[in-house]
C-alpha atoms as a PDB file:
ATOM      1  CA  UNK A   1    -187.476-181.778 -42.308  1.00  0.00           C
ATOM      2  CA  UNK A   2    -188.255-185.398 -40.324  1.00  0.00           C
ATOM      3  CA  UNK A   3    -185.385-186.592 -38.297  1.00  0.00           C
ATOM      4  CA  UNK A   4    -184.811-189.091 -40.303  1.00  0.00           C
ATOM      5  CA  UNK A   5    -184.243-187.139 -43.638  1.00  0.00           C
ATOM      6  CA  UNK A   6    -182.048-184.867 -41.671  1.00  0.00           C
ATOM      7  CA  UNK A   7    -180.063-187.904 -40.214  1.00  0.00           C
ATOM      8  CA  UNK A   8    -179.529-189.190 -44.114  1.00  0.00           C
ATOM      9  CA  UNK A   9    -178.272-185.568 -44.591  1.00  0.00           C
ATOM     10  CA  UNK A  10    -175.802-185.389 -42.326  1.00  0.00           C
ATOM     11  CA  UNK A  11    -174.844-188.992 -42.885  1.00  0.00           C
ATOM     12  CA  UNK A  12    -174.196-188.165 -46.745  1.00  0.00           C
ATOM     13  CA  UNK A  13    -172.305-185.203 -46.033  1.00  0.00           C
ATOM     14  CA  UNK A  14    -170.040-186.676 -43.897  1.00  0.00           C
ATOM     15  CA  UNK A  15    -169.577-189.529 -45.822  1.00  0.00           C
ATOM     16  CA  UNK A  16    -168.490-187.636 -48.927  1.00  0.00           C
ATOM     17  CA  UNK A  17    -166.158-184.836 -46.670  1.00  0.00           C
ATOM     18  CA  UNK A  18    -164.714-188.411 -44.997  1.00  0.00           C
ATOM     19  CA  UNK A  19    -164.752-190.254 -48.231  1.00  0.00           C
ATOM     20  CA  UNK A  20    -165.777-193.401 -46.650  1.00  0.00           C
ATOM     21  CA  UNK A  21    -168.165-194.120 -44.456  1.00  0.00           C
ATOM     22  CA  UNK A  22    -165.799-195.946 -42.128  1.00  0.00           C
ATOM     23  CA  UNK A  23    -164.507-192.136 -41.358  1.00  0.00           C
ATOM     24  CA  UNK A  24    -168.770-190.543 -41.372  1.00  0.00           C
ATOM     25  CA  UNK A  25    -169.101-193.154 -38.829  1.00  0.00           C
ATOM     26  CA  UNK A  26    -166.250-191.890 -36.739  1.00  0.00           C
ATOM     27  CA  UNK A  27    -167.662-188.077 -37.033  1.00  0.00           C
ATOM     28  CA  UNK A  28    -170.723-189.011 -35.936  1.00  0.00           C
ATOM     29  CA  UNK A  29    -170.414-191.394 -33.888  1.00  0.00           C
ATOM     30  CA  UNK A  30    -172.177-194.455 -35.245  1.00  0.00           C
ATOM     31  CA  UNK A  31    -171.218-197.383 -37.022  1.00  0.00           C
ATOM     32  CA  UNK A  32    -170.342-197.966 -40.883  1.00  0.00           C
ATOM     33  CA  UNK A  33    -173.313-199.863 -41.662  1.00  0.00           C
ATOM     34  CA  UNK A  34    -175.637-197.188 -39.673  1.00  0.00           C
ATOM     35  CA  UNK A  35    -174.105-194.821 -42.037  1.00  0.00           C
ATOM     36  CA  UNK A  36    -174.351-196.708 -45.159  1.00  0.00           C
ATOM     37  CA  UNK A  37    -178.321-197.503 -44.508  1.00  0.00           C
ATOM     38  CA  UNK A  38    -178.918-193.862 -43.837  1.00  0.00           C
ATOM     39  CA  UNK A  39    -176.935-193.450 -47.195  1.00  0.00           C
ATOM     40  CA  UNK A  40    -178.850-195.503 -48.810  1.00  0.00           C
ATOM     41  CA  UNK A  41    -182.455-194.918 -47.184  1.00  0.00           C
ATOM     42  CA  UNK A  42    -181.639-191.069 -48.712  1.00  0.00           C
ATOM     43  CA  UNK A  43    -180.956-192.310 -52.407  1.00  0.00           C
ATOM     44  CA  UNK A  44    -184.054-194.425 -52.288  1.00  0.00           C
ATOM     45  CA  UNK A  45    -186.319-191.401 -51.207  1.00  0.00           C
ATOM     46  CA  UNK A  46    -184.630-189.330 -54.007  1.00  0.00           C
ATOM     47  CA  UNK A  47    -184.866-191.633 -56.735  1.00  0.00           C
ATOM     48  CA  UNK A  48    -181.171-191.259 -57.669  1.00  0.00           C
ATOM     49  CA  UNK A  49    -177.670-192.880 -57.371  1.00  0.00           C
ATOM     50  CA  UNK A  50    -175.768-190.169 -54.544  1.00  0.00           C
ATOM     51  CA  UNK A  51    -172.463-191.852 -54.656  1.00  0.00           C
ATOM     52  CA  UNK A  52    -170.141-194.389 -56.384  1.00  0.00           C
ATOM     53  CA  UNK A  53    -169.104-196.960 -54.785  1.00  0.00           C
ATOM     54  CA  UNK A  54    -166.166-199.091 -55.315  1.00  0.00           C
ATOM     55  CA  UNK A  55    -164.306-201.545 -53.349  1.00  0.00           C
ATOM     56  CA  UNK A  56    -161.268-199.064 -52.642  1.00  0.00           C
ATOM     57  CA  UNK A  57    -163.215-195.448 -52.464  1.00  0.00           C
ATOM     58  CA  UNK A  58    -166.718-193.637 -52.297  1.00  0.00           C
ATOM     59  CA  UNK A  59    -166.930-190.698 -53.967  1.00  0.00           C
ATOM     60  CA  UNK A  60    -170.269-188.740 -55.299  1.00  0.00           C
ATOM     61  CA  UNK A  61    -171.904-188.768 -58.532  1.00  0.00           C
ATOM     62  CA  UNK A  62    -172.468-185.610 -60.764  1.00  0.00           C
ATOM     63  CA  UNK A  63    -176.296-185.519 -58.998  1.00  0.00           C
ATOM     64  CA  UNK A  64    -175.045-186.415 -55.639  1.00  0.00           C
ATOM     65  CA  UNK A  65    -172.217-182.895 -55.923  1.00  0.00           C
ATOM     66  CA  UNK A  66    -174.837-180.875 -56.615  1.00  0.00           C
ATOM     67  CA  UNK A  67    -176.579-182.062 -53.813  1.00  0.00           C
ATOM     68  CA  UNK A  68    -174.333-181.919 -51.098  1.00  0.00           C
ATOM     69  CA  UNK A  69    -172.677-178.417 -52.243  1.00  0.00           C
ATOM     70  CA  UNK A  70    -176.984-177.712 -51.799  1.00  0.00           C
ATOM     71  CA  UNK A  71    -177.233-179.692 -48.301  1.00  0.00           C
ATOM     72  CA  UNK A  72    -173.949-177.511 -46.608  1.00  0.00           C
ATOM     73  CA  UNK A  73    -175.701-174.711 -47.453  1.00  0.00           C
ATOM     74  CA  UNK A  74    -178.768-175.505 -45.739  1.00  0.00           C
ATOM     75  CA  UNK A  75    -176.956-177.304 -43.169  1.00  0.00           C
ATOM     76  CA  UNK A  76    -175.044-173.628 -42.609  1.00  0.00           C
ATOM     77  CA  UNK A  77    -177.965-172.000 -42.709  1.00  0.00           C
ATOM     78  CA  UNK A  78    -179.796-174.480 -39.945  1.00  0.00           C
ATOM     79  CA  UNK A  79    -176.100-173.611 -37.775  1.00  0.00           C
ATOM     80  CA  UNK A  80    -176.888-170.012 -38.075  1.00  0.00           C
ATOM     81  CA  UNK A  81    -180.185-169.820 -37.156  1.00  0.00           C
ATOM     82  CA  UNK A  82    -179.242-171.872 -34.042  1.00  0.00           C
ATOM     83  CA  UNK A  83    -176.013-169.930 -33.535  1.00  0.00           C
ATOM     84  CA  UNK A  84    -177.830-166.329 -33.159  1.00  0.00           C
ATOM     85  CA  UNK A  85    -180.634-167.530 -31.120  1.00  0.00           C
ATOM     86  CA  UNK A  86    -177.944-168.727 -28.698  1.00  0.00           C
ATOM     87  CA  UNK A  87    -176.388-165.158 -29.250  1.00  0.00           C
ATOM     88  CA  UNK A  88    -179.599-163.578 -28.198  1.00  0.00           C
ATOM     89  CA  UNK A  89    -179.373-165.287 -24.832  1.00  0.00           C
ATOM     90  CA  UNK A  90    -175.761-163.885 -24.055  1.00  0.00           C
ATOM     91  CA  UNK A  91    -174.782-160.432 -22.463  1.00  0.00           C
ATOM     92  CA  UNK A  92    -172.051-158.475 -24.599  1.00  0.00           C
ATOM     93  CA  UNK A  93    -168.638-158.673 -22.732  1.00  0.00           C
ATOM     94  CA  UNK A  94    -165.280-158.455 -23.728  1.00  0.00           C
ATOM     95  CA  UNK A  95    -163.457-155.838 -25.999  1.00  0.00           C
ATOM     96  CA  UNK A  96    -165.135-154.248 -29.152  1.00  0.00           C
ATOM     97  CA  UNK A  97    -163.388-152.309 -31.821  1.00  0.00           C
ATOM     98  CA  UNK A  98    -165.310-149.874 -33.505  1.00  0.00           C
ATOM     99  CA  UNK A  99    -164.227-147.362 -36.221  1.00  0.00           C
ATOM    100  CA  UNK A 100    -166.716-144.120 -36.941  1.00  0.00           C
ATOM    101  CA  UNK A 101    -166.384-141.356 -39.885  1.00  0.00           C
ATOM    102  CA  UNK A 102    -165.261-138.151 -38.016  1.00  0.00           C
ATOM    103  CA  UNK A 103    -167.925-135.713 -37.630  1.00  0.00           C
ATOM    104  CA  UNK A 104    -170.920-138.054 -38.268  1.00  0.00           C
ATOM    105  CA  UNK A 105    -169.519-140.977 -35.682  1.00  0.00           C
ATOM    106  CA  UNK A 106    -168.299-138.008 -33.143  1.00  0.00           C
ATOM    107  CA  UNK A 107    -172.047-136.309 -33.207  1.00  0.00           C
ATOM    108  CA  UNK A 108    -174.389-139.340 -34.151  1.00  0.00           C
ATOM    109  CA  UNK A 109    -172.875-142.737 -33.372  1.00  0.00           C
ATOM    110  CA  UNK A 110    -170.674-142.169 -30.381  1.00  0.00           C
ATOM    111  CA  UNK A 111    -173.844-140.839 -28.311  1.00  0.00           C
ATOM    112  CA  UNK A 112    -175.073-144.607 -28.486  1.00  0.00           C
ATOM    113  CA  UNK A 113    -171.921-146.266 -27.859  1.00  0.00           C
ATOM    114  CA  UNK A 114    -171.808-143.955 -24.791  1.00  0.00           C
ATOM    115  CA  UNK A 115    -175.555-145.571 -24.025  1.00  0.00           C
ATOM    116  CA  UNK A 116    -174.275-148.965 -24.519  1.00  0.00           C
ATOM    117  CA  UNK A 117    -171.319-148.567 -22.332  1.00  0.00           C
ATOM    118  CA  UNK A 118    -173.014-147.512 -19.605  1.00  0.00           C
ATOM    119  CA  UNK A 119    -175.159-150.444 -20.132  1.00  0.00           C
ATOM    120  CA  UNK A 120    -173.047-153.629 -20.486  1.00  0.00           C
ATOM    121  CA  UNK A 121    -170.524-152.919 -17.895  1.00  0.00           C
ATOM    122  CA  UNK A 122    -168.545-156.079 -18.897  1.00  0.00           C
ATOM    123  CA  UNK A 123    -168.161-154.536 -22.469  1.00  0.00           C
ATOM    124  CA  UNK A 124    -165.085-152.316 -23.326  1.00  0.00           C
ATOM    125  CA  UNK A 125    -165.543-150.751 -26.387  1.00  0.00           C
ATOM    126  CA  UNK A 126    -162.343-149.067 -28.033  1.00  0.00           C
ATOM    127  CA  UNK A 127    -163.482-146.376 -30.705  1.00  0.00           C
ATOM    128  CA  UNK A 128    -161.442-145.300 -34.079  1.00  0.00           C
ATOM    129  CA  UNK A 129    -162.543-141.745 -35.776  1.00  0.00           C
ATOM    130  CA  UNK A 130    -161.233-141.551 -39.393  1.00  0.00           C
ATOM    131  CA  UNK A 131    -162.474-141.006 -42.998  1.00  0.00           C
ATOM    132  CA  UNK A 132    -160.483-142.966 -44.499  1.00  0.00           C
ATOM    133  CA  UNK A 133    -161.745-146.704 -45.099  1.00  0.00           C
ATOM    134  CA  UNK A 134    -160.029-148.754 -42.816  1.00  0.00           C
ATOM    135  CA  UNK A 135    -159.737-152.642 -43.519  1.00  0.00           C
ATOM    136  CA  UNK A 136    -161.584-154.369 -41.005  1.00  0.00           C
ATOM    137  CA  UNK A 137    -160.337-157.408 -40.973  1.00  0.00           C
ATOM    138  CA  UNK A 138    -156.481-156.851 -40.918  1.00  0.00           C
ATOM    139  CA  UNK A 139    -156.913-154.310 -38.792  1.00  0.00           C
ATOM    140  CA  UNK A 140    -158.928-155.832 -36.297  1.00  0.00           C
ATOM    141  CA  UNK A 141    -161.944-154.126 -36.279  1.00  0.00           C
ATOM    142  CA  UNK A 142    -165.441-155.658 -35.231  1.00  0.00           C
ATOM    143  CA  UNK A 143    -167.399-153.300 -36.324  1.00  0.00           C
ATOM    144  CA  UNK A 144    -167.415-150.072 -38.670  1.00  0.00           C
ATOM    145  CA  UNK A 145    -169.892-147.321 -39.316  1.00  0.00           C
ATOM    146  CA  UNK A 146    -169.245-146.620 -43.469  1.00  0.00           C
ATOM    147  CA  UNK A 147    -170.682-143.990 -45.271  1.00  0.00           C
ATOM    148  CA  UNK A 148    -171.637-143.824 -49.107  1.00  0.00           C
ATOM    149  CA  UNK A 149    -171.587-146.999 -51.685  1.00  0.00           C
ATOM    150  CA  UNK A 150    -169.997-150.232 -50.173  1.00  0.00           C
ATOM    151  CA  UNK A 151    -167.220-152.458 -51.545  1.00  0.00           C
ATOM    152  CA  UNK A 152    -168.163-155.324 -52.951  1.00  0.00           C
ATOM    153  CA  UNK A 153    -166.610-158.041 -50.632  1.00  0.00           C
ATOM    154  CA  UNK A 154    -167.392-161.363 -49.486  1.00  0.00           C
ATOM    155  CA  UNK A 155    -165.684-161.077 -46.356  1.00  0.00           C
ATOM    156  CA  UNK A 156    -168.065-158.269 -45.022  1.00  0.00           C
ATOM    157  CA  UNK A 157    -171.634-158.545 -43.658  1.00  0.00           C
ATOM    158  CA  UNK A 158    -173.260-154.845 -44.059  1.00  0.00           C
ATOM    159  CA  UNK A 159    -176.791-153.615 -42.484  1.00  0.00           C
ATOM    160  CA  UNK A 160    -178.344-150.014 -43.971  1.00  0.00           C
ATOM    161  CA  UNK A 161    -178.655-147.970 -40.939  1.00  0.00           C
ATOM    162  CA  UNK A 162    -179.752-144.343 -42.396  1.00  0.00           C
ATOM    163  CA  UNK A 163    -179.982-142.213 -45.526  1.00  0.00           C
ATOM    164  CA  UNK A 164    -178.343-139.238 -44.655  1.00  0.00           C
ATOM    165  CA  UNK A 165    -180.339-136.142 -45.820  1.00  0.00           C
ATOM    166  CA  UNK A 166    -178.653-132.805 -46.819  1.00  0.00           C
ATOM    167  CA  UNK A 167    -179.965-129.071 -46.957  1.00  0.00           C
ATOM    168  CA  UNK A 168    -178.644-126.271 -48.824  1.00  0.00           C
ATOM    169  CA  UNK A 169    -178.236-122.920 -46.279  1.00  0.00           C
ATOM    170  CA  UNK A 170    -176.536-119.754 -45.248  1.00  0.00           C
ATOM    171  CA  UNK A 171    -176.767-117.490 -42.457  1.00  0.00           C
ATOM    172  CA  UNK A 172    -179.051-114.719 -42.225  1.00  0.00           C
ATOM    173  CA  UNK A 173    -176.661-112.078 -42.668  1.00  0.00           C
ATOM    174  CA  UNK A 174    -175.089-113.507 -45.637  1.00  0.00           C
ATOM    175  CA  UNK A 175    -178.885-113.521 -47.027  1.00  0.00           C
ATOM    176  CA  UNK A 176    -179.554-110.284 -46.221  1.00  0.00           C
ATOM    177  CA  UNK A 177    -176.784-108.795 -48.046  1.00  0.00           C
ATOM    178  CA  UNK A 178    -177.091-111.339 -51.032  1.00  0.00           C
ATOM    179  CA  UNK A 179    -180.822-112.225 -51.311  1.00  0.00           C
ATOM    180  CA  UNK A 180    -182.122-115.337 -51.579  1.00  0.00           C
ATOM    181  CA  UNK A 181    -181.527-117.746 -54.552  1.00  0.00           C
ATOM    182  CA  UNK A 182    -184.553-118.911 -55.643  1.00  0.00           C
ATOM    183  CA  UNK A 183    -183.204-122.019 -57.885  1.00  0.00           C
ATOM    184  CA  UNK A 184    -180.311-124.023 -58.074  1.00  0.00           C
ATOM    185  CA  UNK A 185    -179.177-121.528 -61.245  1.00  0.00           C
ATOM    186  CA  UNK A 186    -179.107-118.735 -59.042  1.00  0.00           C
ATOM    187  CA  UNK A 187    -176.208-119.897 -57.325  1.00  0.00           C
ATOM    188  CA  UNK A 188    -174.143-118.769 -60.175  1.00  0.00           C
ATOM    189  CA  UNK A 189    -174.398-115.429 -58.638  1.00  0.00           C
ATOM    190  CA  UNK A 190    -173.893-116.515 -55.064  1.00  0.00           C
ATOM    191  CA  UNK A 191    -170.586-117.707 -52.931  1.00  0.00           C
ATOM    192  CA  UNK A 192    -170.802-121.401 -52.633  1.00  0.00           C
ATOM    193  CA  UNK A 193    -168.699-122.981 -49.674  1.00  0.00           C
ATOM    194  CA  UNK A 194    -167.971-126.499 -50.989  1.00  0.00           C
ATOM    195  CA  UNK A 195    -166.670-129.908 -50.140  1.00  0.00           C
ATOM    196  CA  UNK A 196    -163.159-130.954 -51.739  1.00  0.00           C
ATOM    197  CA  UNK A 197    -160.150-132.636 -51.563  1.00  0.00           C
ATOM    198  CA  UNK A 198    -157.257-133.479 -53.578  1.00  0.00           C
ATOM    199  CA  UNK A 199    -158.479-130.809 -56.327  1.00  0.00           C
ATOM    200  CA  UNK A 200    -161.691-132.544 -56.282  1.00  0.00           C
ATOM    201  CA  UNK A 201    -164.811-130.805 -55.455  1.00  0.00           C
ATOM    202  CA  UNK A 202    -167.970-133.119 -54.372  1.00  0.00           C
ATOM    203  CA  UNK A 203    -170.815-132.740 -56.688  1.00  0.00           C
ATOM    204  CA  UNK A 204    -174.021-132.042 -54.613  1.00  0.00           C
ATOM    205  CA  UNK A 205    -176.898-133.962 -55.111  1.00  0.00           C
ATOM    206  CA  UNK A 206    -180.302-132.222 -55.905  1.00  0.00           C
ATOM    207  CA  UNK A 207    -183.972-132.191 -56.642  1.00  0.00           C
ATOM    208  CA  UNK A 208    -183.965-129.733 -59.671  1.00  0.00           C
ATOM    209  CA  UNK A 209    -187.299-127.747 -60.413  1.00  0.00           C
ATOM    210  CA  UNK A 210    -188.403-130.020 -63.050  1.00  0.00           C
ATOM    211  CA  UNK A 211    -188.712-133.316 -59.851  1.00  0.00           C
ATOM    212  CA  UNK A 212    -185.590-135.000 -61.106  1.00  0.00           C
ATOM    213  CA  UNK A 213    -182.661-135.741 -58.554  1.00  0.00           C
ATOM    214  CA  UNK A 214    -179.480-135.438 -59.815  1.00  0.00           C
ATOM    215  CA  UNK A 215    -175.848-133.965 -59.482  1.00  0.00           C
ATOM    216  CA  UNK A 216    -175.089-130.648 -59.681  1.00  0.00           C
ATOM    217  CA  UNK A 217    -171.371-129.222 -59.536  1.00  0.00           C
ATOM    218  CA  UNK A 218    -170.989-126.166 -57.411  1.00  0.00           C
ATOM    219  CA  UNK A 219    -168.486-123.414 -58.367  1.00  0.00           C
ATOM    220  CA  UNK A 220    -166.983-122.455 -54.795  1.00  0.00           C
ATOM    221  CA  UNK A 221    -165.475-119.806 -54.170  1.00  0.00           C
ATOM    222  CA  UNK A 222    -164.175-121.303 -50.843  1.00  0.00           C
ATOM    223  CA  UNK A 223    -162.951-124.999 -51.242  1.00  0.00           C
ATOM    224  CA  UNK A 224    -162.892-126.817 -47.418  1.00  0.00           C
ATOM    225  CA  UNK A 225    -161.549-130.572 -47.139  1.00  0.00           C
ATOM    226  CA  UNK A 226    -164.233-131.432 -43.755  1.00  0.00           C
ATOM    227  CA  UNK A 227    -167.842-131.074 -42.973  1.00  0.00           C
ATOM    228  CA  UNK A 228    -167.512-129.161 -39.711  1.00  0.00           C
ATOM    229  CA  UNK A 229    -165.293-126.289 -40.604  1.00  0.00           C
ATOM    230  CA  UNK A 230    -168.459-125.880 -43.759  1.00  0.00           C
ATOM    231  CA  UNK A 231    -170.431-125.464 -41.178  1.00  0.00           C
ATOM    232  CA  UNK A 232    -167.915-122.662 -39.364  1.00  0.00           C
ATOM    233  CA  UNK A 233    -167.291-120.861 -42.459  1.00  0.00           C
ATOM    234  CA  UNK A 234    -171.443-120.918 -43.352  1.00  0.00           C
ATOM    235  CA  UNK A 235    -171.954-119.321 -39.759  1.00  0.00           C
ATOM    236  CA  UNK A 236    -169.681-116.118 -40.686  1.00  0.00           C
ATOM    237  CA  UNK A 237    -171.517-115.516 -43.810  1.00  0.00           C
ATOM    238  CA  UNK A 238    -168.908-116.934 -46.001  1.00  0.00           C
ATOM    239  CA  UNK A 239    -171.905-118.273 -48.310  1.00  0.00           C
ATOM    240  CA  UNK A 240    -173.970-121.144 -49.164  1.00  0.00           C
ATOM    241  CA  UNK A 241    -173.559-124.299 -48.527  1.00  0.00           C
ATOM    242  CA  UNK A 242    -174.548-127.822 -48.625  1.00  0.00           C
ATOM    243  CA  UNK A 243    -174.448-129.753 -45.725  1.00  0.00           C
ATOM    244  CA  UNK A 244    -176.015-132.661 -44.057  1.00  0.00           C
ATOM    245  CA  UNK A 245    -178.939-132.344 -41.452  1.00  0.00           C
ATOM    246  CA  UNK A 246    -177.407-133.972 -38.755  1.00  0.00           C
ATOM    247  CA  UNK A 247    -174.727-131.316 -39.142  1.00  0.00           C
ATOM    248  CA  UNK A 248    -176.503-128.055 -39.204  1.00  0.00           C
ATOM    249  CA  UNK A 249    -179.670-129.352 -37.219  1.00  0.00           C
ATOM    250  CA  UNK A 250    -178.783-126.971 -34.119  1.00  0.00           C
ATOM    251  CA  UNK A 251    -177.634-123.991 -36.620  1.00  0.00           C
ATOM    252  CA  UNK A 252    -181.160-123.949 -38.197  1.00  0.00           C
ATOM    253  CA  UNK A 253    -182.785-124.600 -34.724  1.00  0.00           C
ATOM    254  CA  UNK A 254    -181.006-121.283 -32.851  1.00  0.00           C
ATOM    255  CA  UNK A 255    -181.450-119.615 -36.430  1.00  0.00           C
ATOM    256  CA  UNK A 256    -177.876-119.004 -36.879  1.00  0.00           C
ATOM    257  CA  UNK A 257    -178.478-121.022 -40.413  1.00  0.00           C
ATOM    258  CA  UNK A 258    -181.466-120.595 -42.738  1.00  0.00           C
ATOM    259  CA  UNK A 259    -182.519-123.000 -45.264  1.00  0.00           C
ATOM    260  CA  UNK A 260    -182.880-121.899 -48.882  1.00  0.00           C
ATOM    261  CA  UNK A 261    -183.710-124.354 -52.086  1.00  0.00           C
ATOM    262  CA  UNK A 262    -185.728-126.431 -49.342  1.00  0.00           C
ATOM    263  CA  UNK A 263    -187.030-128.152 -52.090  1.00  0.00           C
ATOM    264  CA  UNK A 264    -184.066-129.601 -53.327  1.00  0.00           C
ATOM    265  CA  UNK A 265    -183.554-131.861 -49.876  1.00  0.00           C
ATOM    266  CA  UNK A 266    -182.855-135.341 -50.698  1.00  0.00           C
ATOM    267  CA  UNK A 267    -181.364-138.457 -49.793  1.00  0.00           C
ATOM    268  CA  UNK A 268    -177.645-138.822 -50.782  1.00  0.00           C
ATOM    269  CA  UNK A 269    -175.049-140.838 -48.890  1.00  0.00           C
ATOM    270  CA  UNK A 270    -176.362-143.926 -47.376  1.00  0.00           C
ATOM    271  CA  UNK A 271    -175.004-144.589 -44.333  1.00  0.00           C
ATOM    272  CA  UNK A 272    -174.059-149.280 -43.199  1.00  0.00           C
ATOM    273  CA  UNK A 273    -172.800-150.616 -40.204  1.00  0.00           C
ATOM    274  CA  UNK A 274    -170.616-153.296 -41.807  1.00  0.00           C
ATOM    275  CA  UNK A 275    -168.541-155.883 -39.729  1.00  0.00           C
ATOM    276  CA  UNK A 276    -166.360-159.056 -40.820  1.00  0.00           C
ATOM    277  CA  UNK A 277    -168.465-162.431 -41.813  1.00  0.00           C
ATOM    278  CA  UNK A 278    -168.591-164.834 -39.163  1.00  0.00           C
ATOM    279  CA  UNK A 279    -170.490-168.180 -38.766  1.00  0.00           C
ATOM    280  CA  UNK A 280    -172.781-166.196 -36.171  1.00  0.00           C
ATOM    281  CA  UNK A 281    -173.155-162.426 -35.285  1.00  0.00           C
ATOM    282  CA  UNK A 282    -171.250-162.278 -31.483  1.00  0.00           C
ATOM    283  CA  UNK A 283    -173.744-160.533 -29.003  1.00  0.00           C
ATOM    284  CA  UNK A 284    -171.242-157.812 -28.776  1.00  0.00           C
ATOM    285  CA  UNK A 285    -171.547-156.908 -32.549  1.00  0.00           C
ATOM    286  CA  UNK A 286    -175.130-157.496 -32.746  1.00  0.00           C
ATOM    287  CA  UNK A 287    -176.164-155.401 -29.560  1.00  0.00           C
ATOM    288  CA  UNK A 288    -174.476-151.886 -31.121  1.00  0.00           C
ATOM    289  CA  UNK A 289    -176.436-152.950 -34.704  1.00  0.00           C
ATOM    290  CA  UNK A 290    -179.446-153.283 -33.068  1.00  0.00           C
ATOM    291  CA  UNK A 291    -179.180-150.415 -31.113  1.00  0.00           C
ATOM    292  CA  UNK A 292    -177.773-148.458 -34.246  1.00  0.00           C
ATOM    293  CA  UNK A 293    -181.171-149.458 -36.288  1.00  0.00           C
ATOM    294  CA  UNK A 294    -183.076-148.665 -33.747  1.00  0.00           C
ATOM    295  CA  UNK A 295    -181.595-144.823 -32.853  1.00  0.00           C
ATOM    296  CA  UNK A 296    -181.422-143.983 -36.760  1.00  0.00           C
ATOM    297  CA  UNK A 297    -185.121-145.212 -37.639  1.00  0.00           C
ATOM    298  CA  UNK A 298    -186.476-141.561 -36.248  1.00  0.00           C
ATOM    299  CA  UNK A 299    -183.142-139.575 -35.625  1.00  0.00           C
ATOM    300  CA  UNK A 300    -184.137-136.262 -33.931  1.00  0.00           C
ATOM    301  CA  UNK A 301    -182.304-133.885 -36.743  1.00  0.00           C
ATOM    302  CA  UNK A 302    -184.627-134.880 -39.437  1.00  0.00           C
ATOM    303  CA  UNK A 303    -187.953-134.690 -37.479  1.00  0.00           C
ATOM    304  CA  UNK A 304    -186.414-130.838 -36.096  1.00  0.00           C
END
């Protein structure tokens, strides 16, 4: 955009926030007449009538609405843009409030923070573990690691960080004594250790034999309410069960857990890092999302 286009811009959107250009004038510094010409200079490039004008009151036309509600937009947008490349040039300081799901933020996400502390000694970074979904903006929080489908607000910015895989396994002994199941059917027959709460067990989602993904409801015989005691009860034989990889990585690793239905692994729960909308992304916030991105794009659990 020339300079002078952008000055008739700014000159008409002042003009119709002010309602006069006696008052653009005075926002921007220049005189009334500077204001009008720009005004005018803008309708003449356009080909149409911006604003009426009376002796007592300016005020826009249908066309001239419809473009400025357009030009604050782009003039937003323009702020933005300038805004985070400032942002870029800043180093993170001051307190940041971060809430993390329980198991995932304790193993996964706190292991950067940790990274980033040590890194930005003028940052102090309070952290909040909890499943339940905390609201961000009356409670104060800058930034939030969410897991699963997002609420549709207009007050929160969100950034996909992951897709959290899951395996189905058991430990060897409970194998050995059981077999193997050999499809999703076949645990019918088996103990299933699944995820519940409120009377509520979690479907698990699944690659059946046919290629389709889709939900299948477990019959447990041992209902737990949290990821991590799954993971204790899997490791005394209690059964099968369903768990994410970042959770059982280690278990399959040491071969305390084996993997069974390995075709069935899928993507299920996408995991955001979600934080209140702003006019411009504070280094703070943006530093911890960048560095999320980056430590999710090849997380060490999937590639073991």
């Amino acid at each position: 955009m020339e300079s002078a286009s952008l000055q008739g811009v700014l000159a008409f959107v002042q003009t119709v926030e002010a309602g006069s250009f006696t008052g653009a004038g005075q926002r921007l510094h220049v005189t009334k007449s500077a204001v009008g010409k720009a005004v005018a200079q803008l309708e003449q490039r356009l080909g149409v009538r911006l604003l009426n004008r009376t002796t007592r009151s300016l005020s826009p036309t249908s066309e001239g609405l419809g473009y400025y509600e357009a030009c604050v937009r782009a003039l937003s947008e323009i702020e933005t843009a300038q805004s985070l490349l400032a942002a870029r040039r800043l180093v993170p300081s001051g307190r940041l409030r971060v809430d993390v799901p329980l198991a995932f933020g304790r193993r996964c996400v706190a292991p950067v923070l940790f990274d980033i502390s040590r890194q930005f000694p003028d940052l102090t970074i309070e952290i909040s573990f909890n499943d339940r979904r905390v609201d961000l903006i009356e409670e104060g929080i800058d930034l939030a690691v969410r897991m699963g489908d997002l609420d549709d607000s207009l007050s929160l910015a969100a950034r996909r960080i992951y897709a959290q895989h899951s395996a189905v396994c058991a430990a060897p002994c409970y194998l050995e004594k059981h077999g193997r199941p050999r499809s999703i059917e076949d645990l019918a027959s088996h103990s299933v250790i699944g995820y519940g709460r409120d009377g509520i067990v979690r479907p698990w989602t699944v690659r059946h034999a046919d290629g389709h993904v889709g939900k299948f409801v477990p019959r447990p015989r041992l209902v737990l309410g949290h990821g991590e005691p799954m993971l204790d009860a899997a490791l005394a034989g209690c059964g099968i069960v369903f768990l994410p990889t970042w959770l059982v990585a280690d278990s399959l690793k040491s071969g305390e857990l084996e993997t069974v239905l390995s075709d069935c692994l899928v993507e299920d729960i996408v995991v955001h890092a979600i934080w209140p909308v702003t006019r411009s992304l504070t280094p703070k916030v943006r530093v911890v999302v960048d560095a999320l991105i980056e430590h999710f794009s090849s997380p060490p659990w999937d590639a073991a």
